[in-house]
CSV table of C-alpha atoms and ligand atoms in Angstrom, one decimal:
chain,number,residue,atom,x,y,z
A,294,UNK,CA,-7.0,2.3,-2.7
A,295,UNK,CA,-3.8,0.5,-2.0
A,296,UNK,CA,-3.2,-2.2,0.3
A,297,UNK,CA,-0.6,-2.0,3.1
A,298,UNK,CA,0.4,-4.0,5.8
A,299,UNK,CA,3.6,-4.3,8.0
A,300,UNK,CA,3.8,-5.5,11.7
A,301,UNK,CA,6.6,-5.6,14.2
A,302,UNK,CA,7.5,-7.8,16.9
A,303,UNK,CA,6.7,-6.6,20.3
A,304,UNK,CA,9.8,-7.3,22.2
A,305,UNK,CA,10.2,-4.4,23.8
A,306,UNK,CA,10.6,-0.8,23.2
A,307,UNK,CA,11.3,0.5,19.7
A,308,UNK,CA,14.8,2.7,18.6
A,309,UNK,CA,15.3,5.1,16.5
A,310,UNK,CA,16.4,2.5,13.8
A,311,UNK,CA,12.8,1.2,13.7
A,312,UNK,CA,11.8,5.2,13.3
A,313,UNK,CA,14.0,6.2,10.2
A,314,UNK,CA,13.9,2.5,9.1
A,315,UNK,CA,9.9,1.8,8.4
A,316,UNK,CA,7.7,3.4,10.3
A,317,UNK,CA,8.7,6.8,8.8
A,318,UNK,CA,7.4,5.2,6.0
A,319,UNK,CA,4.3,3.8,7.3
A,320,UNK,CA,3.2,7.0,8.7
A,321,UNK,CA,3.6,8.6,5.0
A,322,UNK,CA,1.6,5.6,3.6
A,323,UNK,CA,-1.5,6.5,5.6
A,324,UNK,CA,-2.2,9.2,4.0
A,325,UNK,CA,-3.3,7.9,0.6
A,326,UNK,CA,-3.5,4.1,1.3
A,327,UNK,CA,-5.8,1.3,3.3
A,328,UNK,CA,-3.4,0.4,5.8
A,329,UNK,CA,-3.3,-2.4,8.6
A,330,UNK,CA,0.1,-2.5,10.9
A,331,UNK,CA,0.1,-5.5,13.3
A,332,UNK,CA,1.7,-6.1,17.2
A,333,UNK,CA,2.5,-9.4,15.7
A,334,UNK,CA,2.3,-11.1,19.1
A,335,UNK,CA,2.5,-14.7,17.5
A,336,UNK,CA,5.6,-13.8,15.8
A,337,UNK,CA,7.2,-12.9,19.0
A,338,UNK,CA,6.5,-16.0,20.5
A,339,UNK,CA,8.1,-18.1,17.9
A,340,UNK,CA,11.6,-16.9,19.6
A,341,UNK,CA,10.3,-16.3,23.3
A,342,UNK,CA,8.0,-19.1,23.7
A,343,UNK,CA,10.2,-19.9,26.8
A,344,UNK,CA,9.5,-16.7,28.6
A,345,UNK,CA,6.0,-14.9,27.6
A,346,UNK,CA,5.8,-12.7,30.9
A,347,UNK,CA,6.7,-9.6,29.2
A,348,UNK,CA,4.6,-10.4,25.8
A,349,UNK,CA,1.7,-8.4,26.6
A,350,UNK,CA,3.6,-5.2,28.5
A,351,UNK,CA,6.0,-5.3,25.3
A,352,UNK,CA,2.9,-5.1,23.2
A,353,UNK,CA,1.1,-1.9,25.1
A,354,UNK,CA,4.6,-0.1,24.6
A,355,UNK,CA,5.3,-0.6,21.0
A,356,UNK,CA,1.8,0.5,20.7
A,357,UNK,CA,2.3,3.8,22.3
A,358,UNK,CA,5.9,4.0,20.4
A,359,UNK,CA,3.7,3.5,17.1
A,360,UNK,CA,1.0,6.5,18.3
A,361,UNK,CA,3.8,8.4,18.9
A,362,UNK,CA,5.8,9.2,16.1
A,363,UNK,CA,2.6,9.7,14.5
A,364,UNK,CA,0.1,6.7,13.4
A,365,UNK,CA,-3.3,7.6,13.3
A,366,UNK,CA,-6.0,5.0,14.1
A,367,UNK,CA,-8.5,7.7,12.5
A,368,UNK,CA,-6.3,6.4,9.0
A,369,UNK,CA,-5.0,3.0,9.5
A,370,UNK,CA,-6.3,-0.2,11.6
A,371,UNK,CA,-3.7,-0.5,14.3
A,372,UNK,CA,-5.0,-4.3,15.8
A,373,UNK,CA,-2.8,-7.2,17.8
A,374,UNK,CA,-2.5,-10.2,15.1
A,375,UNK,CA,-4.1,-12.6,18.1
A,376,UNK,CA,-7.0,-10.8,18.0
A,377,UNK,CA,-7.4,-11.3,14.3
A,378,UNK,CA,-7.7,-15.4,13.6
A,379,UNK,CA,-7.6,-15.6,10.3
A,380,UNK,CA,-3.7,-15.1,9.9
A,381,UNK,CA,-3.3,-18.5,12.2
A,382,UNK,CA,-5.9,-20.1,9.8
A,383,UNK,CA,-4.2,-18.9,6.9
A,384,UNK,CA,-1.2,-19.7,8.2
A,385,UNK,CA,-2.0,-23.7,8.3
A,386,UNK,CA,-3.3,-23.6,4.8
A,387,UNK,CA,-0.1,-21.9,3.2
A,388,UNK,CA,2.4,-24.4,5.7
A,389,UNK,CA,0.6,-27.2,3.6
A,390,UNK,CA,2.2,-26.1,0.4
A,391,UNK,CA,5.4,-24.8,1.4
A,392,UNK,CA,8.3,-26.6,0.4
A,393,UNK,CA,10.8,-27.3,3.3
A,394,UNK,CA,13.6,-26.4,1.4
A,395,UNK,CA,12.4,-22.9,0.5
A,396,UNK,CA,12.2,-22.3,4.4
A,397,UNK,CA,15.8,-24.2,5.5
A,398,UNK,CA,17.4,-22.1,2.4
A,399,UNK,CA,16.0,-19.2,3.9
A,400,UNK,CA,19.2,-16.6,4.8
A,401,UNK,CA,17.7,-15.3,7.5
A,402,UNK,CA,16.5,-18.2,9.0
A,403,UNK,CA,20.1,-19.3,9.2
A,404,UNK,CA,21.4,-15.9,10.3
A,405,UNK,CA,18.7,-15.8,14.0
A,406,UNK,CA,19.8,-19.5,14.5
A,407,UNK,CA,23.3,-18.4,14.4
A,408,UNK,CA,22.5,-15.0,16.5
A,409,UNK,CA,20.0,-16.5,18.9
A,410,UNK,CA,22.2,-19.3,20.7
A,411,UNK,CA,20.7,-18.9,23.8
A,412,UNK,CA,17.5,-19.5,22.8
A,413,UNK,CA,16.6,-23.0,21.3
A,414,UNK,CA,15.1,-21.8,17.8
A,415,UNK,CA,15.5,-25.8,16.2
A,416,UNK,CA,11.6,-25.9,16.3
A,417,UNK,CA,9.0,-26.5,13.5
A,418,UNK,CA,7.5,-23.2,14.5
A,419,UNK,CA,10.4,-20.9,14.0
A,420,UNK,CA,10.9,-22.9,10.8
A,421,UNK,CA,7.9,-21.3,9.6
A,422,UNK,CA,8.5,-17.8,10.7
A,423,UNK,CA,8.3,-16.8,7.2
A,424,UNK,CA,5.0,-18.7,6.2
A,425,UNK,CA,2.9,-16.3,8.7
A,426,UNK,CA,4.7,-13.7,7.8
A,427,UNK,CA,3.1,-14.5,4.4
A,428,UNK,CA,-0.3,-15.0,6.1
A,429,UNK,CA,-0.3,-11.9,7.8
A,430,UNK,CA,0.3,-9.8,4.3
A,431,UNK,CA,-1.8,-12.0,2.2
A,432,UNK,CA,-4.5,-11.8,3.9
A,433,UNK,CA,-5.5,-8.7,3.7
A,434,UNK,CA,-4.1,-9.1,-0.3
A,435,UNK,CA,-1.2,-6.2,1.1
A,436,UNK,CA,0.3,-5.0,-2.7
A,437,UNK,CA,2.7,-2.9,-0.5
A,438,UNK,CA,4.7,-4.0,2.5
A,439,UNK,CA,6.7,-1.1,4.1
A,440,UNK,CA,9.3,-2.4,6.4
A,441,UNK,CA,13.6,-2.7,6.9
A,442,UNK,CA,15.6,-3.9,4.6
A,443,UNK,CA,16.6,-6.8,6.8
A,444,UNK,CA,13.1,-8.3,6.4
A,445,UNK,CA,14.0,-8.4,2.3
A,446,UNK,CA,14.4,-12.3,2.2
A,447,UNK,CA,11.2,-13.1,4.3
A,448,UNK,CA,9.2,-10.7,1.8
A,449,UNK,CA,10.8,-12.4,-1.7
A,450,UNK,CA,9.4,-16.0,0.3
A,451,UNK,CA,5.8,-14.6,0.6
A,452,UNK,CA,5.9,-14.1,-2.9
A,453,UNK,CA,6.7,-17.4,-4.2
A,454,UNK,CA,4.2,-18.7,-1.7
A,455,UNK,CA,1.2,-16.3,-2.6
A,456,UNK,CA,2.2,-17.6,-6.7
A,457,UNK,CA,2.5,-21.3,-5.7
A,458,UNK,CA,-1.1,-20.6,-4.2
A,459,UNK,CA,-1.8,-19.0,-6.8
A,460,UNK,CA,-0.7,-22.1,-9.1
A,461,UNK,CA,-2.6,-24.7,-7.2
A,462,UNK,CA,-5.9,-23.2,-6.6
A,463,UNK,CA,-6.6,-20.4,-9.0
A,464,UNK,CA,-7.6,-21.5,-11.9
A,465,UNK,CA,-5.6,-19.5,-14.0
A,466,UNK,CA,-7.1,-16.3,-11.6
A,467,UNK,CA,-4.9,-14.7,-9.3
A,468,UNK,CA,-6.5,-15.2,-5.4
A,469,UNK,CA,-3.6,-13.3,-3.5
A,470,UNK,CA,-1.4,-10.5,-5.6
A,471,UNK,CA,2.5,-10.5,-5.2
A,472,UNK,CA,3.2,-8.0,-2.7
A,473,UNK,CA,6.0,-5.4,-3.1
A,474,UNK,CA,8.6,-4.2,-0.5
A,475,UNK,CA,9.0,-0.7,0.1
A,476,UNK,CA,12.3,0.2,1.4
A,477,UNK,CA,13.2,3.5,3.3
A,478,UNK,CA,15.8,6.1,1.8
A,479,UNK,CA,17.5,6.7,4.4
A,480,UNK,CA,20.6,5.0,5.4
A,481,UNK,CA,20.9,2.5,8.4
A,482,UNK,CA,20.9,4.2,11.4
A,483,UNK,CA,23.9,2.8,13.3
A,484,UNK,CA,24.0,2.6,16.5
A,485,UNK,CA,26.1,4.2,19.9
A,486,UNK,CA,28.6,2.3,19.0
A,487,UNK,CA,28.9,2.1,15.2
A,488,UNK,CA,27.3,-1.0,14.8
A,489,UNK,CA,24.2,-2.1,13.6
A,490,UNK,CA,21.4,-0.3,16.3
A,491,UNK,CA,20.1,-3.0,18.4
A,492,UNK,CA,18.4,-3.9,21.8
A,493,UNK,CA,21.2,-6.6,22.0
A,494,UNK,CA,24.1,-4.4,21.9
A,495,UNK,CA,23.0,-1.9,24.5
A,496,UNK,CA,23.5,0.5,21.4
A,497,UNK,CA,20.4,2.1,21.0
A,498,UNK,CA,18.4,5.6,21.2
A,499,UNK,CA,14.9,5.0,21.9
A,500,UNK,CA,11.7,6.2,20.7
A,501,UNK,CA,11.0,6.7,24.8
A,502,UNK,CA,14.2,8.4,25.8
A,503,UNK,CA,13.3,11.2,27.2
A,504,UNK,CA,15.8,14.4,25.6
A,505,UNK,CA,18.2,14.6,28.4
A,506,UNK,CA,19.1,10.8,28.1
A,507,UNK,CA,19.1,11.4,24.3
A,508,UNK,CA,21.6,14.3,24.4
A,509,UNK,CA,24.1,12.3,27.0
A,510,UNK,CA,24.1,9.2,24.2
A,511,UNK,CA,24.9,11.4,21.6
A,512,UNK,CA,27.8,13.4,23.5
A,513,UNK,CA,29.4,10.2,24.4
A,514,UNK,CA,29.0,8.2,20.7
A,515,UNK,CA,31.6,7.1,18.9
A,516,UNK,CA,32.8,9.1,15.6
A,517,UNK,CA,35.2,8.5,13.1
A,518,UNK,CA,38.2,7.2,15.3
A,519,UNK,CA,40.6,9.1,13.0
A,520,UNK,CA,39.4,12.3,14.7
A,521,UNK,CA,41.5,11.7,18.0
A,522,UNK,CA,42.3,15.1,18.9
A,523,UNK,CA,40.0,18.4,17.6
A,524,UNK,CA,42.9,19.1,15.1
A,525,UNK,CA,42.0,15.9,13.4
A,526,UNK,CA,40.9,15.7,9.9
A,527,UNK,CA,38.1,13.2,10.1
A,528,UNK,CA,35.9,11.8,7.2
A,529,UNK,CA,31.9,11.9,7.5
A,530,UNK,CA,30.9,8.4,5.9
A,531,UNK,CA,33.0,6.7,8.8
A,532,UNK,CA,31.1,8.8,11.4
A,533,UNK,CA,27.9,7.2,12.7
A,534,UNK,CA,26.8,10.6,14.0
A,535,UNK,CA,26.9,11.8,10.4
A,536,UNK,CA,24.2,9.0,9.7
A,537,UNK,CA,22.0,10.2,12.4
A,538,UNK,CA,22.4,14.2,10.7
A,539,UNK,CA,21.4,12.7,7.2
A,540,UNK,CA,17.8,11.2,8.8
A,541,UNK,CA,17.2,14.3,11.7
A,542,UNK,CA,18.9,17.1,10.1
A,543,UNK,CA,16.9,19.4,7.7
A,544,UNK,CA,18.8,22.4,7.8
A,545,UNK,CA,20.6,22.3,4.2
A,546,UNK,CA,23.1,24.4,4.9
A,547,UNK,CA,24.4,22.7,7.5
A,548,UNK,CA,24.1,20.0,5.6
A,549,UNK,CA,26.9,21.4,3.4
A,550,UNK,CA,28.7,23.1,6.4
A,551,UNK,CA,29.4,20.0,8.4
A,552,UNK,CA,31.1,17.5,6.1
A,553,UNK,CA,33.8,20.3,5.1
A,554,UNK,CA,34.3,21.2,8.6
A,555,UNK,CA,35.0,18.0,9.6
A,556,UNK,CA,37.4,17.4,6.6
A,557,UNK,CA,39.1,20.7,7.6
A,558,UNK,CA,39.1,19.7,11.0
A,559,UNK,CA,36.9,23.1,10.8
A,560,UNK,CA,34.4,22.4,13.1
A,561,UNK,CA,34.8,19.7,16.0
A,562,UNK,CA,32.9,16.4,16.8
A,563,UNK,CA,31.0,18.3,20.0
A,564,UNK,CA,30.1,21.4,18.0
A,565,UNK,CA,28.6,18.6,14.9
A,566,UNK,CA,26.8,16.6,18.1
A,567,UNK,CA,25.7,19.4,19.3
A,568,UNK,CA,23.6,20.5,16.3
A,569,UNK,CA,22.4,16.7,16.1
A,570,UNK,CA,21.2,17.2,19.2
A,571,UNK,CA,19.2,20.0,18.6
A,572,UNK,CA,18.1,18.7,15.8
A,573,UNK,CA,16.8,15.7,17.3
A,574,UNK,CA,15.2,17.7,20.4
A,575,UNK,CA,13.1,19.6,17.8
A,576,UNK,CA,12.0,16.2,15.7
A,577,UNK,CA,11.3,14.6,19.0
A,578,UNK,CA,9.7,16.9,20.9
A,579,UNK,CA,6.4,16.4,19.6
A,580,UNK,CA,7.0,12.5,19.4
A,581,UNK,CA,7.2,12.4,23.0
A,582,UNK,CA,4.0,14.6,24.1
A,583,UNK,CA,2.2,12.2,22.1
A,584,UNK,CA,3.3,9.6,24.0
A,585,UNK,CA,2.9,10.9,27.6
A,586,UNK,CA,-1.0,12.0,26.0
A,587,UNK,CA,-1.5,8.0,25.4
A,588,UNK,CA,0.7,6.6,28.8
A,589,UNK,CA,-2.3,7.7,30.8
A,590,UNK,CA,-5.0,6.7,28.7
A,591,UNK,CA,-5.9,3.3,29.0
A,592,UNK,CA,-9.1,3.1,27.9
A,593,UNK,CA,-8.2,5.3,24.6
A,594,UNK,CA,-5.3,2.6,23.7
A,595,UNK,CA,-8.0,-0.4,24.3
A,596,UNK,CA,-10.7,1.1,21.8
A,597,UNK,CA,-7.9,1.5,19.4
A,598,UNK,CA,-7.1,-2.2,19.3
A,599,UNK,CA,-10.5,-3.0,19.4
A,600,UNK,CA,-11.8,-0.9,16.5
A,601,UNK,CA,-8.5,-1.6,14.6
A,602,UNK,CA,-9.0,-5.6,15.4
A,603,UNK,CA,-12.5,-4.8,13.7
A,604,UNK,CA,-11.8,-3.2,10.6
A,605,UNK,CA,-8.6,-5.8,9.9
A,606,UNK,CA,-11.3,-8.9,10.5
A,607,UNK,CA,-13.9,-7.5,8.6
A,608,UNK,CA,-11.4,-7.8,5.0
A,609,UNK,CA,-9.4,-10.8,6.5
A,610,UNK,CA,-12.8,-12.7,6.8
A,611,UNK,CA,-13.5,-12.2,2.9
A,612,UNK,CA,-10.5,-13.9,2.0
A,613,UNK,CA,-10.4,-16.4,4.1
A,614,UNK,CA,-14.3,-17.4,2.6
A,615,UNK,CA,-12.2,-17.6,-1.1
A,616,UNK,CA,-9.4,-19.4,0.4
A,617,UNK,CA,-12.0,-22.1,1.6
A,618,UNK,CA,-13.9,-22.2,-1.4
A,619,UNK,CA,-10.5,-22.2,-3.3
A,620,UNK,CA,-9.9,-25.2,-0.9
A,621,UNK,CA,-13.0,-27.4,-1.9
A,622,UNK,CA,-14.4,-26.9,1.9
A,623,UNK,CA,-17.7,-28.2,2.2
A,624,UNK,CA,-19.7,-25.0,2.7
A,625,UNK,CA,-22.9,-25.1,4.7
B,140,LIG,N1,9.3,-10.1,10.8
B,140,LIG,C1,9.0,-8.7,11.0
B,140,LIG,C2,10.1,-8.1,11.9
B,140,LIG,O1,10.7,-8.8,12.6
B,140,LIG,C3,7.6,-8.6,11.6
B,140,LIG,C4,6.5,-9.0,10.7
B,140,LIG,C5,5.7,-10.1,10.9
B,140,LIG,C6,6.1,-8.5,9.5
B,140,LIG,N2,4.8,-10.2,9.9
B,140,LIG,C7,5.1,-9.3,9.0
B,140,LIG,C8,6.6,-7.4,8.7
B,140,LIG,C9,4.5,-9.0,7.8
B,140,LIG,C10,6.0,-7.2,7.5
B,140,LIG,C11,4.9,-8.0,7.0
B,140,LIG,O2,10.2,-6.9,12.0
């Protein structure tokens, strides 16, 4: 079978972005391939090393997010990447042998520093964001990676690090495969606003919002501003709730009915929110008494970090033995 990993950052709850963006996908995945998904903990750190009060709360609610919309622990290994050494040990050994310039070129290195301003991010661990990224997915030799499109750049750098690896130490064999990014097909779901969802715009429908605070976000997002009055022709692909139809909506004929009707001026924005919304209601319905099953089960979410934290040691451990003996470490 095929190997999968992804992780996110536990920084706090998870959107709906983060739902149509990856873990739609990773849910899929579990079906038919080995699969480890990571609270990458460490990861967090590197931009909230100044403040880790929330690190571990952050983590227990991503997890329940995650169980939520529908990963199975019975199918993948859900674990916490500090429970799991290896990746910090693997990490060291592919630091040595990444080029500076590789990381410093790095676009979205230079995007967070720009973004983050508040947070001082000039440090050599943020500089190597990408190089435990690359530890995390070869270590478990990952083929697939399923995960948004903004982590593209991070993904092509673990490639040229497992092949410079490769280069040095294999002996013409190939220790850690080139791992592959799967992308999602549907579009990016924007946010309230129209911009990009995101915790830091205040933008954002969570995973956790209970229906009624769903439905109130809808009514009052923004749609395509040419639609002032109801009488307003409008145009669908300038209407972020048109986005959010294309992901929740799988009613085909109103699939058709809706684009017309808002080029007519046919229909208006509140009757097209309002089937969103029931649209929504119905996907997330079951997402949410999933997650209220797991909120009171402490014990239930501990054994599924622990078993998970298991399994992902168990293949972790057998690579890091080759990347050792690849290494010329004195075995005893
Ligand atoms: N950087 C990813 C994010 O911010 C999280 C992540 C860490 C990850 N390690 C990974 C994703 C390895 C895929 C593979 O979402």
């Amino acid at each position: 079978m095929e190997v999968v990993f992804s992780g996110m950052r536990p920084t706090g709850r998870l959107h709906l972005g983060h739902m149509a963006g990856a873990l739609t996908n990773w849910v899929r995945l579990q079906d038919d391939h080995e699969c480890y998904f990571s609270l990458v903990d460490w990861h967090a750190l590197m931009s909230d090393y100044a403040d880790p009060r929330k690190l571990g709360e952050n983590t227990r609610e991503i997890l329940l997010d995650w169980l939520a919309v529908g990963l199975d622990p019975e199918k993948c290994a859900i674990f916490v990447q500090s429970h799991v050494r290896g990746h910090i040990e693997l990490h060291l050994a592919l630091s040595l042998l990444t080029p500076l310039g590789w990381l410093e070129r790095n676009p979205t290195y230079k995007e967070q520093i720009l973004n983050l301003q508040n947070k001082d991010l000039s440090t050599y661990g943020f500089l190597g964001y990408p190089v435990l990224m690359a530890s995390d997915i070869l270590i478990y030799k990952a083929t697939k990676v399923p995960v948004g499109e903004d982590q593209s750049a991070h993904l092509e750098l673990s490639r040229e690090i497992a092949r410079r690896f490769n280069h040095l130490y294999g002996k013409g064999r190939e220790i850690f495969p080139e791992p592959e990014t799967i992308l999602t097909r549907y579009p990016k779901i924007p946010g309230t606003d129209g911009r990009k969802m995101s915790k830091s715009y205040g933008n954002t429908l969570d995973i956790a919002d209970e229906i009624s605070a769903l439905d109130k976000k809808i009514r009052t997002m923004i749609t395509d501003p040419a639609r002032e009055k109801r009488r307003d022709p409008g145009e669908p692909g300038k209407c972020p709730a048109w986005d959010l139809h294309k992901f929740f909506n799988d009613d085909p004929s109103q699939m058709e009915e809706i684009p017309v009707g808002c080029r007519t001026a046919g229909i208006g924005c509140i009757d097209c929110k309002k089937m969103l919304i029931a649209h929504v209601a119905k996907r997330m319905a079951p997402v949410h008494e999933r997650r209220r099953h797991f909120e009171s089960r402490e014990g239930e979410l501990k054994d599924i970090l622990i078993s998970g934290a298991e399994r992902a040691r168990e293949r972790s451990e057998r690579t890091m033995d080759e990347v050792r003996d690849a290494l010329c470490m004195l075995e005893i």
